[in-house]
mmCIF file of C-alpha atoms in Angstrom:
data_model
loop_
_atom_site.group_PDB
_atom_site.id
_atom_site.type_symbol
_atom_site.label_atom_id
_atom_site.label_comp_id
_atom_site.label_asym_id
_atom_site.label_seq_id
_atom_site.Cartn_x
_atom_site.Cartn_y
_atom_site.Cartn_z
ATOM 1 C CA UNK A 1 8.453 16.990 8.850
ATOM 2 C CA UNK A 2 5.488 15.826 10.943
ATOM 3 C CA UNK A 3 3.793 18.634 12.858
ATOM 4 C CA UNK A 4 1.898 17.751 16.026
ATOM 5 C CA UNK A 5 0.697 19.158 19.319
ATOM 6 C CA UNK A 6 1.258 15.897 21.210
ATOM 7 C CA UNK A 7 4.250 17.548 22.727
ATOM 8 C CA UNK A 8 7.344 19.067 21.244
ATOM 9 C CA UNK A 9 9.597 16.818 23.283
ATOM 10 C CA UNK A 10 10.078 13.296 22.018
ATOM 11 C CA UNK A 11 10.386 10.181 24.154
ATOM 12 C CA UNK A 12 14.086 9.270 24.304
ATOM 13 C CA UNK A 13 13.432 5.577 24.882
ATOM 14 C CA UNK A 14 14.272 3.221 22.003
ATOM 15 C CA UNK A 15 11.319 2.511 19.751
ATOM 16 C CA UNK A 16 10.090 -1.095 19.680
ATOM 17 C CA UNK A 17 7.024 -1.042 17.410
ATOM 18 C CA UNK A 18 4.808 -4.065 16.853
ATOM 19 C CA UNK A 19 3.286 -3.827 13.365
ATOM 20 C CA UNK A 20 -0.109 -5.512 13.084
ATOM 21 C CA UNK A 21 -1.249 -6.388 9.561
ATOM 22 C CA UNK A 22 -3.912 -8.498 7.878
ATOM 23 C CA UNK A 23 -4.084 -10.325 4.555
ATOM 24 C CA UNK A 24 -4.764 -7.201 2.468
ATOM 25 C CA UNK A 25 -1.527 -5.520 3.564
ATOM 26 C CA UNK A 26 0.534 -8.693 3.184
ATOM 27 C CA UNK A 27 -0.821 -9.173 -0.344
ATOM 28 C CA UNK A 28 -0.893 -5.587 -1.574
ATOM 29 C CA UNK A 29 1.878 -3.803 0.290
ATOM 30 C CA UNK A 30 4.341 -6.591 1.066
ATOM 31 C CA UNK A 31 7.264 -4.763 -0.554
ATOM 32 C CA UNK A 32 6.507 -1.481 1.199
ATOM 33 C CA UNK A 33 6.197 -3.352 4.486
ATOM 34 C CA UNK A 34 9.550 -5.023 3.867
ATOM 35 C CA UNK A 35 11.135 -1.629 3.168
ATOM 36 C CA UNK A 36 9.637 -0.256 6.364
ATOM 37 C CA UNK A 37 10.996 -3.153 8.435
ATOM 38 C CA UNK A 38 14.439 -2.697 6.885
ATOM 39 C CA UNK A 39 14.301 1.047 7.490
ATOM 40 C CA UNK A 40 13.295 0.623 11.127
ATOM 41 C CA UNK A 41 16.141 -1.796 11.748
ATOM 42 C CA UNK A 42 18.623 0.537 10.039
ATOM 43 C CA UNK A 43 17.558 3.201 12.555
ATOM 44 C CA UNK A 44 18.192 0.834 15.501
ATOM 45 C CA UNK A 45 14.463 0.254 16.042
ATOM 46 C CA UNK A 46 13.653 -3.399 16.706
ATOM 47 C CA UNK A 47 10.234 -4.158 15.150
ATOM 48 C CA UNK A 48 7.932 -7.139 15.497
ATOM 49 C CA UNK A 49 5.366 -8.250 12.930
ATOM 50 C CA UNK A 50 1.930 -9.704 13.712
ATOM 51 C CA UNK A 51 0.716 -11.289 10.480
ATOM 52 C CA UNK A 52 -1.822 -13.807 9.125
ATOM 53 C CA UNK A 53 -0.482 -17.375 9.362
ATOM 54 C CA UNK A 54 -1.242 -18.229 5.719
ATOM 55 C CA UNK A 55 1.417 -15.806 4.458
ATOM 56 C CA UNK A 56 5.110 -16.503 4.309
ATOM 57 C CA UNK A 57 7.183 -14.478 6.730
ATOM 58 C CA UNK A 58 8.923 -11.546 5.059
ATOM 59 C CA UNK A 59 12.603 -12.455 4.821
ATOM 60 C CA UNK A 60 15.113 -9.771 5.694
ATOM 61 C CA UNK A 61 18.898 -9.735 5.812
ATOM 62 C CA UNK A 62 20.562 -9.723 9.221
ATOM 63 C CA UNK A 63 19.098 -10.913 12.526
ATOM 64 C CA UNK A 64 15.598 -12.425 12.248
ATOM 65 C CA UNK A 65 12.627 -10.116 12.860
ATOM 66 C CA UNK A 66 10.269 -11.206 15.625
ATOM 67 C CA UNK A 67 7.133 -12.585 13.941
ATOM 68 C CA UNK A 68 3.837 -13.624 15.504
ATOM 69 C CA UNK A 69 1.240 -15.440 13.363
ATOM 70 C CA UNK A 70 -2.332 -14.481 14.271
ATOM 71 C CA UNK A 71 -4.622 -16.248 14.732
ATOM 72 C CA UNK A 72 -2.568 -19.242 15.850
ATOM 73 C CA UNK A 73 -5.660 -21.465 15.513
ATOM 74 C CA UNK A 74 -8.196 -20.627 12.818
ATOM 75 C CA UNK A 75 -11.177 -21.889 14.778
ATOM 76 C CA UNK A 76 -13.938 -19.464 15.885
ATOM 77 C CA UNK A 77 -14.176 -20.985 19.352
ATOM 78 C CA UNK A 78 -10.465 -20.298 19.899
ATOM 79 C CA UNK A 79 -10.794 -16.507 19.505
ATOM 80 C CA UNK A 80 -10.257 -15.747 23.191
ATOM 81 C CA UNK A 81 -7.325 -18.150 23.441
ATOM 82 C CA UNK A 82 -5.727 -16.721 20.296
ATOM 83 C CA UNK A 83 -5.900 -13.231 21.776
ATOM 84 C CA UNK A 84 -4.400 -14.301 25.096
ATOM 85 C CA UNK A 85 -1.602 -16.129 23.302
ATOM 86 C CA UNK A 86 -0.807 -13.079 21.151
ATOM 87 C CA UNK A 87 -0.896 -10.800 24.200
ATOM 88 C CA UNK A 88 1.606 -13.101 25.953
ATOM 89 C CA UNK A 89 3.908 -13.099 22.917
ATOM 90 C CA UNK A 90 3.774 -9.314 22.675
ATOM 91 C CA UNK A 91 4.345 -8.940 26.415
ATOM 92 C CA UNK A 92 7.538 -10.989 26.045
ATOM 93 C CA UNK A 93 8.623 -8.755 23.153
ATOM 94 C CA UNK A 94 7.887 -5.610 25.220
ATOM 95 C CA UNK A 95 6.707 -3.222 22.496
ATOM 96 C CA UNK A 96 6.660 0.505 23.176
ATOM 97 C CA UNK A 97 3.918 1.148 20.607
ATOM 98 C CA UNK A 98 1.478 -0.872 18.486
ATOM 99 C CA UNK A 99 0.901 0.142 14.863
ATOM 100 C CA UNK A 100 -2.218 -1.271 13.208
ATOM 101 C CA UNK A 101 -2.128 -1.122 9.386
ATOM 102 C CA UNK A 102 -5.612 -2.488 8.680
ATOM 103 C CA UNK A 103 -9.036 -1.503 9.968
ATOM 104 C CA UNK A 104 -9.947 -5.186 10.251
ATOM 105 C CA UNK A 105 -7.370 -5.376 13.062
ATOM 106 C CA UNK A 106 -8.406 -2.120 14.782
ATOM 107 C CA UNK A 107 -10.489 -3.738 17.506
ATOM 108 C CA UNK A 108 -7.785 -6.334 18.192
ATOM 109 C CA UNK A 109 -5.136 -3.611 18.443
ATOM 110 C CA UNK A 110 -7.286 -1.563 20.828
ATOM 111 C CA UNK A 111 -7.718 -4.624 23.037
ATOM 112 C CA UNK A 112 -3.987 -5.415 23.015
ATOM 113 C CA UNK A 113 -2.979 -1.821 23.789
ATOM 114 C CA UNK A 114 -5.200 -1.791 26.873
ATOM 115 C CA UNK A 115 -3.931 -5.214 27.993
ATOM 116 C CA UNK A 116 -0.263 -4.287 27.533
ATOM 117 C CA UNK A 117 -0.473 -0.692 28.722
ATOM 118 C CA UNK A 118 1.041 0.843 25.568
ATOM 119 C CA UNK A 119 -0.146 3.415 23.021
ATOM 120 C CA UNK A 120 -1.341 2.423 19.578
ATOM 121 C CA UNK A 121 -1.546 4.023 16.146
ATOM 122 C CA UNK A 122 -4.187 3.271 13.527
ATOM 123 C CA UNK A 123 -3.533 3.608 9.779
ATOM 124 C CA UNK A 124 -6.265 4.221 7.206
ATOM 125 C CA UNK A 125 -5.416 3.063 3.683
ATOM 126 C CA UNK A 126 -8.780 4.455 2.546
ATOM 127 C CA UNK A 127 -11.425 6.785 4.014
ATOM 128 C CA UNK A 128 -13.598 5.203 6.720
ATOM 129 C CA UNK A 129 -17.034 3.996 5.694
ATOM 130 C CA UNK A 130 -20.327 4.642 7.419
ATOM 131 C CA UNK A 131 -19.250 2.495 10.351
ATOM 132 C CA UNK A 132 -16.083 4.088 11.651
ATOM 133 C CA UNK A 133 -13.652 2.126 13.823
ATOM 134 C CA UNK A 134 -13.893 2.872 17.528
ATOM 135 C CA UNK A 135 -10.730 4.339 19.001
ATOM 136 C CA UNK A 136 -9.744 4.415 22.669
ATOM 137 C CA UNK A 137 -8.816 8.022 23.608
ATOM 138 C CA UNK A 138 -6.795 6.701 26.533
ATOM 139 C CA UNK A 139 -4.482 4.633 24.295
ATOM 140 C CA UNK A 140 -4.872 5.760 20.667
ATOM 141 C CA UNK A 141 -2.043 8.239 20.138
ATOM 142 C CA UNK A 142 -2.422 8.989 16.433
ATOM 143 C CA UNK A 143 -4.239 8.246 13.201
ATOM 144 C CA UNK A 144 -2.302 7.973 9.941
ATOM 145 C CA UNK A 145 -3.714 8.316 6.427
ATOM 146 C CA UNK A 146 -1.930 7.072 3.312
ATOM 147 C CA UNK A 147 -3.933 9.569 1.224
ATOM 148 C CA UNK A 148 -4.033 13.346 1.637
ATOM 149 C CA UNK A 149 -7.783 13.468 1.002
ATOM 150 C CA UNK A 150 -8.398 10.992 3.821
ATOM 151 C CA UNK A 151 -6.828 13.314 6.407
ATOM 152 C CA UNK A 152 -9.646 15.877 6.267
ATOM 153 C CA UNK A 153 -12.311 13.183 6.440
ATOM 154 C CA UNK A 154 -10.634 11.696 9.497
ATOM 155 C CA UNK A 155 -10.474 15.111 11.150
ATOM 156 C CA UNK A 156 -14.223 15.446 10.696
ATOM 157 C CA UNK A 157 -14.932 11.921 11.941
ATOM 158 C CA UNK A 158 -12.493 12.054 14.861
ATOM 159 C CA UNK A 159 -12.576 15.754 15.752
ATOM 160 C CA UNK A 160 -11.256 15.068 19.268
ATOM 161 C CA UNK A 161 -8.032 13.790 17.655
ATOM 162 C CA UNK A 162 -7.778 16.375 14.880
ATOM 163 C CA UNK A 163 -4.275 17.481 15.880
ATOM 164 C CA UNK A 164 -3.003 13.894 16.015
ATOM 165 C CA UNK A 165 -3.949 12.900 12.470
ATOM 166 C CA UNK A 166 -1.106 12.719 9.953
ATOM 167 C CA UNK A 167 -0.484 11.994 6.300
ATOM 168 C CA UNK A 168 2.413 9.649 5.474
ATOM 169 C CA UNK A 169 3.137 8.422 1.957
ATOM 170 C CA UNK A 170 3.891 4.769 1.271
ATOM 171 C CA UNK A 171 7.587 4.478 0.388
ATOM 172 C CA UNK A 172 9.191 2.937 -2.697
ATOM 173 C CA UNK A 173 12.758 2.614 -3.939
ATOM 174 C CA UNK A 174 13.579 4.066 -7.371
ATOM 175 C CA UNK A 175 15.644 1.949 -9.760
ATOM 176 C CA UNK A 176 18.916 3.313 -11.085
ATOM 177 C CA UNK A 177 17.776 2.567 -14.641
ATOM 178 C CA UNK A 178 14.648 3.557 -16.551
ATOM 179 C CA UNK A 179 12.971 0.441 -17.965
ATOM 180 C CA UNK A 180 10.899 2.152 -20.662
ATOM 181 C CA UNK A 181 12.267 1.426 -24.140
ATOM 182 C CA UNK A 182 15.766 0.889 -22.833
ATOM 183 C CA UNK A 183 16.314 -1.374 -25.839
ATOM 184 C CA UNK A 184 15.128 0.654 -28.870
ATOM 185 C CA UNK A 185 14.871 -2.302 -31.279
ATOM 186 C CA UNK A 186 12.787 -4.488 -28.978
ATOM 187 C CA UNK A 187 9.048 -5.004 -29.516
ATOM 188 C CA UNK A 188 7.096 -2.884 -27.032
ATOM 189 C CA UNK A 189 6.046 -4.874 -23.978
ATOM 190 C CA UNK A 190 3.112 -3.974 -21.740
ATOM 191 C CA UNK A 191 1.944 -5.294 -18.387
ATOM 192 C CA UNK A 192 -1.399 -4.999 -16.632
ATOM 193 C CA UNK A 193 -2.284 -6.441 -13.237
ATOM 194 C CA UNK A 194 -5.817 -7.074 -12.026
ATOM 195 C CA UNK A 195 -8.102 -9.818 -10.728
ATOM 196 C CA UNK A 196 -9.812 -11.706 -13.541
ATOM 197 C CA UNK A 197 -13.314 -11.720 -12.108
ATOM 198 C CA UNK A 198 -15.173 -10.493 -15.199
ATOM 199 C CA UNK A 199 -14.349 -10.650 -18.889
ATOM 200 C CA UNK A 200 -15.975 -7.230 -19.310
ATOM 201 C CA UNK A 201 -13.217 -5.629 -17.237
ATOM 202 C CA UNK A 202 -10.623 -6.429 -19.902
ATOM 203 C CA UNK A 203 -12.779 -6.397 -23.042
ATOM 204 C CA UNK A 204 -12.037 -2.714 -23.867
ATOM 205 C CA UNK A 205 -8.288 -3.355 -23.477
ATOM 206 C CA UNK A 206 -8.384 -6.378 -25.795
ATOM 207 C CA UNK A 207 -10.376 -4.489 -28.433
ATOM 208 C CA UNK A 208 -7.993 -1.512 -28.233
ATOM 209 C CA UNK A 209 -5.029 -3.860 -28.595
ATOM 210 C CA UNK A 210 -6.595 -5.526 -31.630
ATOM 211 C CA UNK A 211 -7.022 -2.148 -33.354
ATOM 212 C CA UNK A 212 -3.411 -1.261 -32.557
ATOM 213 C CA UNK A 213 -2.169 -4.456 -34.201
ATOM 214 C CA UNK A 214 -4.417 -3.866 -37.235
ATOM 215 C CA UNK A 215 -2.821 -0.411 -37.533
ATOM 216 C CA UNK A 216 0.582 -2.063 -37.652
ATOM 217 C CA UNK A 217 1.842 -1.426 -34.114
ATOM 218 C CA UNK A 218 3.950 -4.270 -32.752
ATOM 219 C CA UNK A 219 3.484 -4.914 -29.040
ATOM 220 C CA UNK A 220 2.936 -7.624 -26.458
ATOM 221 C CA UNK A 221 0.748 -7.607 -23.356
ATOM 222 C CA UNK A 222 1.122 -9.696 -20.196
ATOM 223 C CA UNK A 223 -2.071 -9.885 -18.135
ATOM 224 C CA UNK A 224 -1.099 -10.823 -14.582
ATOM 225 C CA UNK A 225 -3.863 -12.096 -12.355
ATOM 226 C CA UNK A 226 -6.277 -14.918 -11.737
ATOM 227 C CA UNK A 227 -9.980 -15.359 -11.215
ATOM 228 C CA UNK A 228 -13.100 -17.123 -12.371
ATOM 229 C CA UNK A 229 -13.058 -15.354 -15.772
ATOM 230 C CA UNK A 230 -9.614 -16.584 -16.848
ATOM 231 C CA UNK A 231 -10.985 -19.296 -19.158
ATOM 232 C CA UNK A 232 -13.465 -16.922 -20.774
ATOM 233 C CA UNK A 233 -10.672 -14.414 -21.212
ATOM 234 C CA UNK A 234 -8.451 -17.029 -22.851
ATOM 235 C CA UNK A 235 -11.241 -17.899 -25.326
ATOM 236 C CA UNK A 236 -11.819 -14.217 -26.103
ATOM 237 C CA UNK A 237 -8.108 -13.698 -26.774
ATOM 238 C CA UNK A 238 -8.202 -16.522 -29.324
ATOM 239 C CA UNK A 239 -11.401 -15.168 -30.943
ATOM 240 C CA UNK A 240 -9.709 -11.801 -31.484
ATOM 241 C CA UNK A 241 -6.589 -13.427 -32.903
ATOM 242 C CA UNK A 242 -4.417 -12.062 -30.084
ATOM 243 C CA UNK A 243 -3.077 -15.382 -28.799
ATOM 244 C CA UNK A 244 0.447 -14.545 -29.990
ATOM 245 C CA UNK A 245 0.317 -11.056 -28.478
ATOM 246 C CA UNK A 246 -1.509 -11.438 -25.161
ATOM 247 C CA UNK A 247 -0.256 -13.796 -22.456
ATOM 248 C CA UNK A 248 -2.085 -14.687 -19.249
ATOM 249 C CA UNK A 249 0.292 -14.969 -16.324
ATOM 250 C CA UNK A 250 -0.592 -16.095 -12.783
ATOM 251 C CA UNK A 251 0.212 -13.783 -9.919
ATOM 252 C CA UNK A 252 3.961 -13.181 -9.715
ATOM 253 C CA UNK A 253 5.974 -12.154 -6.652
ATOM 254 C CA UNK A 254 7.943 -10.001 -6.668
ATOM 255 C CA UNK A 255 6.109 -8.167 -9.435
ATOM 256 C CA UNK A 256 8.768 -5.479 -9.493
ATOM 257 C CA UNK A 257 11.172 -7.836 -11.303
ATOM 258 C CA UNK A 258 8.610 -8.376 -14.085
ATOM 259 C CA UNK A 259 7.863 -4.663 -14.395
ATOM 260 C CA UNK A 260 11.580 -3.899 -14.721
ATOM 261 C CA UNK A 261 11.524 -5.757 -18.046
ATOM 262 C CA UNK A 262 8.460 -3.947 -19.439
ATOM 263 C CA UNK A 263 8.049 -0.667 -21.300
ATOM 264 C CA UNK A 264 4.459 0.272 -20.445
ATOM 265 C CA UNK A 265 2.296 -0.378 -17.389
ATOM 266 C CA UNK A 266 -1.459 -0.332 -17.972
ATOM 267 C CA UNK A 267 -3.639 0.447 -14.945
ATOM 268 C CA UNK A 268 -7.281 -0.240 -15.791
ATOM 269 C CA UNK A 269 -8.604 0.072 -12.230
ATOM 270 C CA UNK A 270 -9.173 3.434 -10.477
ATOM 271 C CA UNK A 271 -5.876 4.868 -9.249
ATOM 272 C CA UNK A 272 -4.914 4.825 -5.591
ATOM 273 C CA UNK A 273 -1.745 6.482 -4.221
ATOM 274 C CA UNK A 274 -1.221 3.355 -2.112
ATOM 275 C CA UNK A 275 -1.419 0.945 -5.054
ATOM 276 C CA UNK A 276 1.767 -1.104 -4.688
ATOM 277 C CA UNK A 277 1.708 -2.212 -8.335
ATOM 278 C CA UNK A 278 1.467 1.358 -9.592
ATOM 279 C CA UNK A 279 4.226 2.545 -7.240
ATOM 280 C CA UNK A 280 6.502 -0.269 -8.417
ATOM 281 C CA UNK A 281 5.724 0.485 -12.068
ATOM 282 C CA UNK A 282 6.623 4.144 -11.592
ATOM 283 C CA UNK A 283 9.728 3.373 -9.556
ATOM 284 C CA UNK A 284 11.280 1.013 -12.133
ATOM 285 C CA UNK A 285 10.643 3.498 -14.940
ATOM 286 C CA UNK A 286 7.801 2.142 -17.055
ATOM 287 C CA UNK A 287 5.588 4.574 -18.961
ATOM 288 C CA UNK A 288 2.240 4.486 -17.147
ATOM 289 C CA UNK A 289 -1.188 4.558 -18.790
ATOM 290 C CA UNK A 290 -3.873 4.886 -16.121
ATOM 291 C CA UNK A 291 -7.612 5.091 -15.712
ATOM 292 C CA UNK A 292 -8.537 8.762 -15.277
ATOM 293 C CA UNK A 293 -10.765 7.952 -12.311
ATOM 294 C CA UNK A 294 -8.709 8.639 -9.204
ATOM 295 C CA UNK A 295 -5.603 9.640 -11.179
ATOM 296 C CA UNK A 296 -6.295 13.373 -11.225
ATOM 297 C CA UNK A 297 -4.740 14.883 -8.130
ATOM 298 C CA UNK A 298 -2.289 11.998 -7.822
ATOM 299 C CA UNK A 299 -0.533 11.944 -11.202
ATOM 300 C CA UNK A 300 -0.283 14.650 -13.869
ATOM 301 C CA UNK A 301 -1.557 13.943 -17.367
ATOM 302 C CA UNK A 302 1.126 13.924 -20.083
ATOM 303 C CA UNK A 303 3.748 14.772 -17.460
ATOM 304 C CA UNK A 304 4.237 11.481 -15.629
ATOM 305 C CA UNK A 305 1.366 9.404 -17.061
ATOM 306 C CA UNK A 306 -1.178 9.259 -19.849
ATOM 307 C CA UNK A 307 -4.848 9.053 -18.879
ATOM 308 C CA UNK A 308 -7.791 7.245 -20.448
ATOM 309 C CA UNK A 309 -11.494 7.067 -19.645
ATOM 310 C CA UNK A 310 -12.566 3.919 -17.757
ATOM 311 C CA UNK A 311 -13.939 1.106 -19.920
ATOM 312 C CA UNK A 312 -13.545 3.247 -23.033
ATOM 313 C CA UNK A 313 -11.998 1.287 -25.906
ATOM 314 C CA UNK A 314 -11.203 4.348 -28.049
ATOM 315 C CA UNK A 315 -9.693 6.255 -25.099
ATOM 316 C CA UNK A 316 -7.457 3.278 -24.202
ATOM 317 C CA UNK A 317 -6.422 2.923 -27.848
ATOM 318 C CA UNK A 318 -5.511 6.619 -28.055
ATOM 319 C CA UNK A 319 -3.459 6.551 -24.840
ATOM 320 C CA UNK A 320 -1.492 3.432 -25.794
ATOM 321 C CA UNK A 321 -0.940 4.639 -29.368
ATOM 322 C CA UNK A 322 0.530 7.869 -28.044
ATOM 323 C CA UNK A 323 3.168 5.870 -26.144
ATOM 324 C CA UNK A 324 3.892 3.428 -28.971
ATOM 325 C CA UNK A 325 4.242 6.082 -31.674
ATOM 326 C CA UNK A 326 6.499 8.437 -29.708
ATOM 327 C CA UNK A 327 8.940 6.357 -27.687
ATOM 328 C CA UNK A 328 10.941 9.420 -26.651
ATOM 329 C CA UNK A 329 7.770 10.903 -25.126
ATOM 330 C CA UNK A 330 7.063 7.615 -23.365
ATOM 331 C CA UNK A 331 10.564 7.519 -21.888
ATOM 332 C CA UNK A 332 10.287 11.138 -20.681
ATOM 333 C CA UNK A 333 7.025 10.186 -18.990
ATOM 334 C CA UNK A 334 8.711 7.204 -17.314
ATOM 335 C CA UNK A 335 11.647 9.283 -16.077
ATOM 336 C CA UNK A 336 9.208 11.875 -14.709
ATOM 337 C CA UNK A 337 7.373 9.042 -12.933
ATOM 338 C CA UNK A 338 10.597 7.999 -11.230
ATOM 339 C CA UNK A 339 11.159 11.599 -10.147
ATOM 340 C CA UNK A 340 7.611 11.673 -8.758
ATOM 341 C CA UNK A 341 8.413 8.623 -6.596
ATOM 342 C CA UNK A 342 11.689 10.167 -5.387
ATOM 343 C CA UNK A 343 9.902 13.348 -4.352
ATOM 344 C CA UNK A 344 6.660 11.971 -2.893
ATOM 345 C CA UNK A 345 7.319 8.351 -1.922
ATOM 346 C CA UNK A 346 10.805 8.246 -0.474
ATOM 347 C CA UNK A 347 11.351 5.205 1.757
ATOM 348 C CA UNK A 348 13.689 7.161 4.032
ATOM 349 C CA UNK A 349 11.066 9.869 4.523
ATOM 350 C CA UNK A 350 8.370 7.283 5.291
ATOM 351 C CA UNK A 351 10.606 5.647 7.909
ATOM 352 C CA UNK A 352 11.677 8.979 9.448
ATOM 353 C CA UNK A 353 8.092 10.214 9.742
ATOM 354 C CA UNK A 354 6.820 6.976 11.262
ATOM 355 C CA UNK A 355 9.666 6.849 13.800
ATOM 356 C CA UNK A 356 8.908 10.447 14.740
ATOM 357 C CA UNK A 357 5.242 9.552 15.251
ATOM 358 C CA UNK A 358 6.254 6.505 17.331
ATOM 359 C CA UNK A 359 8.421 8.676 19.589
ATOM 360 C CA UNK A 360 5.656 11.242 19.956
ATOM 361 C CA UNK A 361 3.138 8.510 20.749
ATOM 362 C CA UNK A 362 5.394 7.163 23.499
ATOM 363 C CA UNK A 363 5.880 10.646 24.938
ATOM 364 C CA UNK A 364 2.148 11.405 24.776
ATOM 365 C CA UNK A 365 1.216 8.139 26.481
ATOM 366 C CA UNK A 366 3.817 8.515 29.235
ATOM 367 C CA UNK A 367 2.648 12.081 29.890
ATOM 368 C CA UNK A 368 -1.021 11.030 29.848
ATOM 369 C CA UNK A 369 -0.378 8.112 32.204
ATOM 370 C CA UNK A 370 1.502 10.306 34.682
ATOM 371 C CA UNK A 371 -1.276 12.918 34.594
ATOM 372 C CA UNK A 372 -3.914 10.244 35.216
ATOM 373 C CA UNK A 373 -1.914 8.818 38.113
ATOM 374 C CA UNK A 374 -1.481 12.273 39.657
ATOM 375 C CA UNK A 375 -5.191 12.983 39.350
ATOM 376 C CA UNK A 376 -6.011 9.619 40.920
ATOM 377 C CA UNK A 377 -3.672 10.200 43.881
ATOM 378 C CA UNK A 378 -5.040 13.697 44.406
ATOM 379 C CA UNK A 379 -8.609 12.399 44.419
ATOM 380 C CA UNK A 380 -7.828 9.584 46.851
ATOM 381 C CA UNK A 381 -5.712 11.702 49.211
ATOM 382 C CA UNK A 382 -7.255 12.145 52.697
ATOM 383 C CA UNK A 383 -8.670 15.551 53.549
#
């Protein structure tokens, strides 16, 4: 349950949040965003979505969700017009609160909140850098962090809002089945997802996989991603004699369907608790092998994941071998990963906590506005 000093009484008005996202959220957290929109509608909250125009609108069952592409015209000179047009669209929608999911949209959200006379909420998917986003104390009702560690940093950076900073976990649905080695006689299948910018990023994985095959372990690896190094990676796969074991796959949406058919998910990049690919891999029940960097404090070694040192061929080999040799251990790990998602990343809890924050933001803003109006009338009253 969210604890706050904004006021114990919630605003009883229906919540009409306008969610403002940029390309990073649409690309990385599209499924979580879809779950949030569904959850809001199931709680009789009518949301709107402000999204980049180059992305397809998230399709949902039932009545269509109000969507507003921004910017409408991708021309620098049209910036002012784009903002006025979005403000008019939002005014027609009549939101009760704006929720900005990306720091790149923080300034836009602050401008819109002032123009519309509504409170706004700013979400931090990662700790702020040296240049922290400016917040408007008159309209910014709360700050939300996806990570626990980010909360304390935000409280230091925005000390005047310390009691209005909350931690909310990204939500994910857990599959009824556990994908890991559900078919005992099938060759082990592994999936890794990452941008293919440098061959060196995947070289340790390829070398570890080659040693596993030399040792007699049968497995297959799908590398999902694209980038300027894909041709070099393809040549390296052939040089190592892994062309029948390793497959390069372009980006797939929804990735969750692919992961549901795999046994092991390999995370070579530093772990983030908001990583949509990792959350999906855990939720469908794959055994997870992750880079130790960032994993400690999020996952538990040999309980719901196996760890390896970053860019360490021998460490990756050891972690993967442990899962391939003992399939029962791998399946226990996968089932524990699903339990971790149920306990820490429940979609219903995410929706409940955000709705509670929306109500509190509305109540805080109404109370603040009334107080400001009373102070103004008292100051202007004749003596």
